[in-house]
Amino acid sequence: MEACTYVRCLLIDYTKAFDMINHSILFRKIRSLSIPSEIQLWMFHFFTGRRQAVVSVGQQSQWLPITRSIVQGSGIGPAAYVVYSADLKLLSDYNSLLKYADDTTLLVPQYSSVTLEEEFQHVQRWSDINKLQINMSKTKELVFRRPSARHFTAPQPLPFVEQITVTKLLGIYISATFSVYAHVEHILSVANQRLYLPGTHAAQESGPVA
């Protein structure tokens, strides 16, 4: 922001990211790691040999092998996703890619030699190769800018991607102008709800006031 008028922030949403992890691709990436073969085999055995069936109106389908997902709720699941997405790199070192579990955020400054459109197309190609699907309806763009900027003109949005001014990322409300107003309002709302419930319960126990 010290050298640019704005920085484009693309919050990429993957459809059921943990459930869509392809085992064959995951195993190939695990094999490329410099970890003991015994650990690799343990991971392969953990993810394979699982089956599922569907029961509906008293009828059960045949059992089929599970060839995707990283077993949500397991201790190794999040680490497996990190391994899966580790080779997702950007075209330009000037841009930034922030990855936290399945949350993927792309930052491209105004004067970058590689545009947001080019970087996003690159991410889309990687996603196709790795059999992950980007949810365009939930993928949003936030254009960071100075709060006091005058005559600001936002860059042309990406096709099918909505530009927003406030978003929630990892539990924190972030504003395009770095205002903390939305997050403070959220905290006050939550606090008000939690304080109201004990107060209501106490009033009910004490009964009506004469």
CSV table of C-alpha atoms in Angstrom, one decimal:
chain,number,residue,atom,x,y,z
A,1,MET,CA,0.0,0.0,0.0
A,2,GLU,CA,3.0,2.4,0.4
A,3,ALA,CA,3.8,2.1,-3.3
A,4,CYS,CA,0.3,1.4,-4.8
A,5,THR,CA,-3.1,2.9,-4.8
A,6,TYR,CA,-4.7,-0.5,-4.1
A,7,VAL,CA,-4.0,-4.2,-3.6
A,8,ARG,CA,-6.4,-6.7,-4.9
A,9,CYS,CA,-7.3,-9.6,-2.6
A,10,LEU,CA,-9.0,-12.7,-4.0
A,11,LEU,CA,-10.6,-15.0,-1.5
A,12,ILE,CA,-10.8,-18.4,-3.3
A,13,ASP,CA,-13.3,-20.9,-2.1
A,14,TYR,CA,-13.0,-24.6,-3.0
A,15,THR,CA,-16.2,-26.8,-3.1
A,16,LYS,CA,-15.9,-29.4,-0.3
A,17,ALA,CA,-12.1,-29.1,-0.5
A,18,PHE,CA,-11.4,-31.8,2.1
A,19,ASP,CA,-13.8,-34.2,0.5
A,20,MET,CA,-12.4,-33.8,-3.0
A,21,ILE,CA,-8.8,-34.7,-2.2
A,22,ASN,CA,-7.8,-37.4,-4.8
A,23,HIS,CA,-6.0,-40.3,-3.1
A,24,SER,CA,-3.8,-41.1,-6.1
A,25,ILE,CA,-2.6,-37.5,-6.4
A,26,LEU,CA,-2.1,-37.3,-2.6
A,27,PHE,CA,-0.1,-40.5,-2.5
A,28,ARG,CA,2.2,-39.3,-5.3
A,29,LYS,CA,2.9,-36.1,-3.4
A,30,ILE,CA,3.5,-37.9,-0.2
A,31,ARG,CA,6.1,-40.1,-2.0
A,32,SER,CA,8.0,-37.0,-3.0
A,33,LEU,CA,8.5,-36.0,0.6
A,34,SER,CA,11.7,-36.9,2.5
A,35,ILE,CA,10.0,-38.9,5.2
A,36,PRO,CA,10.6,-42.5,6.3
A,37,SER,CA,8.9,-45.1,4.0
A,38,GLU,CA,7.3,-46.6,7.1
A,39,ILE,CA,5.4,-43.3,7.8
A,40,GLN,CA,4.4,-43.1,4.1
A,41,LEU,CA,3.0,-46.7,4.2
A,42,TRP,CA,1.1,-45.9,7.4
A,43,MET,CA,-0.5,-42.9,5.7
A,44,PHE,CA,-1.4,-44.9,2.7
A,45,HIS,CA,-3.0,-47.6,4.8
A,46,PHE,CA,-4.9,-45.0,6.8
A,47,PHE,CA,-6.6,-43.5,3.7
A,48,THR,CA,-7.2,-46.7,1.8
A,49,GLY,CA,-9.5,-49.7,2.5
A,50,ARG,CA,-12.5,-47.6,3.4
A,51,ARG,CA,-15.9,-48.2,1.9
A,52,GLN,CA,-19.3,-46.5,2.0
A,53,ALA,CA,-22.9,-47.3,1.2
A,54,VAL,CA,-26.2,-45.3,1.2
A,55,VAL,CA,-29.4,-46.3,2.9
A,56,SER,CA,-32.6,-44.7,1.7
A,57,VAL,CA,-36.2,-45.8,2.5
A,58,GLY,CA,-35.0,-49.1,3.9
A,59,GLN,CA,-32.9,-49.9,0.8
A,60,GLN,CA,-29.1,-50.1,0.9
A,61,SER,CA,-26.8,-49.5,-2.1
A,62,GLN,CA,-23.8,-51.7,-2.7
A,63,TRP,CA,-20.6,-50.9,-0.9
A,64,LEU,CA,-18.1,-48.8,-2.9
A,65,PRO,CA,-14.5,-47.9,-2.2
A,66,ILE,CA,-13.7,-44.3,-1.1
A,67,THR,CA,-11.0,-42.9,-3.4
A,68,ARG,CA,-11.3,-39.3,-2.2
A,69,SER,CA,-11.3,-37.2,1.0
A,70,ILE,CA,-8.9,-36.9,3.9
A,71,VAL,CA,-11.2,-38.2,6.6
A,72,GLN,CA,-12.4,-35.0,8.2
A,73,GLY,CA,-11.9,-34.9,12.0
A,74,SER,CA,-8.8,-37.0,11.9
A,75,GLY,CA,-5.5,-35.7,13.2
A,76,ILE,CA,-3.7,-36.3,10.0
A,77,GLY,CA,-6.4,-34.7,7.7
A,78,PRO,CA,-5.3,-31.0,7.8
A,79,ALA,CA,-1.6,-32.0,7.4
A,80,ALA,CA,-2.5,-34.1,4.3
A,81,TYR,CA,-4.3,-31.1,2.8
A,82,VAL,CA,-1.2,-29.0,3.3
A,83,VAL,CA,0.9,-31.6,1.5
A,84,TYR,CA,-1.7,-31.7,-1.3
A,85,SER,CA,-1.7,-27.9,-1.9
A,86,ALA,CA,2.1,-27.3,-1.2
A,87,ASP,CA,3.0,-27.2,-4.9
A,88,LEU,CA,0.5,-24.4,-5.6
A,89,LYS,CA,2.8,-21.5,-6.4
A,90,LEU,CA,2.3,-18.1,-8.0
A,91,LEU,CA,3.7,-16.8,-11.3
A,92,SER,CA,5.2,-13.8,-9.7
A,93,ASP,CA,7.2,-13.5,-6.4
A,94,TYR,CA,5.8,-9.9,-6.1
A,95,ASN,CA,2.3,-11.3,-5.5
A,96,SER,CA,1.4,-13.3,-2.4
A,97,LEU,CA,-0.6,-16.5,-1.8
A,98,LEU,CA,-1.8,-17.1,1.8
A,99,LYS,CA,-2.9,-20.7,2.6
A,100,TYR,CA,-4.4,-21.8,5.8
A,101,ALA,CA,-6.0,-25.3,5.6
A,102,ASP,CA,-8.5,-25.0,2.8
A,103,ASP,CA,-8.6,-21.1,2.9
A,104,THR,CA,-6.6,-19.7,0.0
A,105,THR,CA,-6.1,-16.0,-0.4
A,106,LEU,CA,-4.4,-14.3,-3.4
A,107,LEU,CA,-2.9,-10.8,-3.0
A,108,VAL,CA,-1.9,-8.8,-6.1
A,109,PRO,CA,-0.6,-5.2,-5.9
A,110,GLN,CA,-1.7,-2.6,-8.4
A,111,TYR,CA,1.7,-2.5,-10.2
A,112,SER,CA,2.5,-6.2,-10.3
A,113,SER,CA,4.0,-7.5,-13.5
A,114,VAL,CA,1.5,-10.4,-13.3
A,115,THR,CA,-2.1,-9.4,-13.0
A,116,LEU,CA,-4.8,-10.9,-10.8
A,117,GLU,CA,-6.5,-12.4,-13.8
A,118,GLU,CA,-3.3,-14.2,-14.9
A,119,GLU,CA,-2.6,-15.5,-11.4
A,120,PHE,CA,-6.2,-16.7,-11.0
A,121,GLN,CA,-6.1,-18.5,-14.3
A,122,HIS,CA,-2.9,-20.2,-13.1
A,123,VAL,CA,-4.6,-21.2,-9.9
A,124,GLN,CA,-7.6,-22.6,-11.9
A,125,ARG,CA,-5.2,-24.7,-14.1
A,126,TRP,CA,-3.6,-26.1,-11.0
A,127,SER,CA,-7.0,-26.8,-9.5
A,128,ASP,CA,-8.1,-28.7,-12.6
A,129,ILE,CA,-5.0,-30.8,-12.7
A,130,ASN,CA,-5.4,-31.7,-9.0
A,131,LYS,CA,-9.1,-32.3,-9.4
A,132,LEU,CA,-10.3,-29.5,-7.1
A,133,GLN,CA,-13.3,-27.4,-8.0
A,134,ILE,CA,-13.4,-23.6,-7.3
A,135,ASN,CA,-16.8,-22.4,-6.1
A,136,MET,CA,-17.1,-19.1,-8.1
A,137,SER,CA,-20.3,-18.1,-6.3
A,138,LYS,CA,-18.4,-18.0,-3.0
A,139,THR,CA,-15.1,-16.7,-4.3
A,140,LYS,CA,-15.0,-12.9,-3.6
A,141,GLU,CA,-12.6,-10.0,-4.2
A,142,LEU,CA,-11.7,-7.3,-1.7
A,143,VAL,CA,-9.8,-4.3,-3.1
A,144,PHE,CA,-7.7,-2.8,-0.3
A,145,ARG,CA,-7.2,1.0,-0.4
A,146,ARG,CA,-6.3,3.9,1.8
A,147,PRO,CA,-9.3,5.2,3.8
A,148,SER,CA,-8.6,8.8,2.8
A,149,ALA,CA,-8.2,8.1,-0.9
A,150,ARG,CA,-10.1,10.5,-3.1
A,151,HIS,CA,-11.6,9.8,-6.5
A,152,PHE,CA,-10.8,6.1,-6.1
A,153,THR,CA,-11.8,3.9,-9.0
A,154,ALA,CA,-11.9,0.2,-8.3
A,155,PRO,CA,-10.3,-2.1,-10.9
A,156,GLN,CA,-12.6,-4.1,-13.2
A,157,PRO,CA,-13.8,-7.2,-11.4
A,158,LEU,CA,-13.1,-10.7,-12.6
A,159,PRO,CA,-15.8,-12.4,-14.5
A,160,PHE,CA,-18.3,-14.1,-12.2
A,161,VAL,CA,-16.5,-12.8,-9.1
A,162,GLU,CA,-18.2,-10.3,-6.8
A,163,GLN,CA,-16.3,-7.3,-5.4
A,164,ILE,CA,-17.1,-6.7,-1.7
A,165,THR,CA,-16.0,-4.2,0.9
A,166,VAL,CA,-16.1,-6.3,4.0
A,167,THR,CA,-15.4,-10.0,4.5
A,168,LYS,CA,-14.9,-12.5,7.3
A,169,LEU,CA,-11.6,-14.4,7.2
A,170,LEU,CA,-10.5,-16.8,9.9
A,171,GLY,CA,-12.9,-15.4,12.3
A,172,ILE,CA,-12.0,-11.7,11.8
A,173,TYR,CA,-14.0,-9.2,9.8
A,174,ILE,CA,-11.7,-7.4,7.3
A,175,SER,CA,-12.5,-4.1,5.6
A,176,ALA,CA,-11.2,-2.8,2.3
A,177,THR,CA,-10.3,0.4,4.0
A,178,PHE,CA,-8.7,-1.3,7.1
A,179,SER,CA,-11.6,-0.1,9.3
A,180,VAL,CA,-12.3,-2.3,12.4
A,181,TYR,CA,-15.9,-1.1,12.6
A,182,ALA,CA,-17.4,-4.3,11.2
A,183,HIS,CA,-15.4,-6.5,13.6
A,184,VAL,CA,-16.2,-4.4,16.6
A,185,GLU,CA,-19.9,-4.5,15.8
A,186,HIS,CA,-19.7,-8.3,15.5
A,187,ILE,CA,-18.0,-8.6,18.9
A,188,LEU,CA,-20.5,-6.3,20.5
A,189,SER,CA,-23.4,-8.2,19.0
A,190,VAL,CA,-22.1,-11.6,20.2
A,191,ALA,CA,-21.4,-10.1,23.7
A,192,ASN,CA,-24.9,-8.6,23.9
A,193,GLN,CA,-26.5,-12.0,23.0
A,194,ARG,CA,-24.4,-13.9,25.6
A,195,LEU,CA,-25.1,-11.3,28.4
A,196,TYR,CA,-28.8,-11.2,27.6
A,197,LEU,CA,-29.3,-15.0,28.1
A,198,PRO,CA,-27.9,-15.2,31.7
A,199,GLY,CA,-29.9,-12.0,32.5
A,200,THR,CA,-33.1,-13.5,31.2
A,201,HIS,CA,-32.5,-16.8,33.1
A,202,ALA,CA,-31.9,-14.9,36.4
A,203,ALA,CA,-35.1,-12.8,35.9
A,204,GLN,CA,-37.1,-16.0,35.3
A,205,GLU,CA,-35.8,-17.6,38.5
A,206,SER,CA,-36.5,-14.5,40.6
A,207,GLY,CA,-40.0,-14.2,39.4
A,208,PRO,CA,-42.1,-11.0,38.9
A,209,VAL,CA,-41.2,-7.9,40.8
A,210,ALA,CA,-44.0,-6.7,43.1
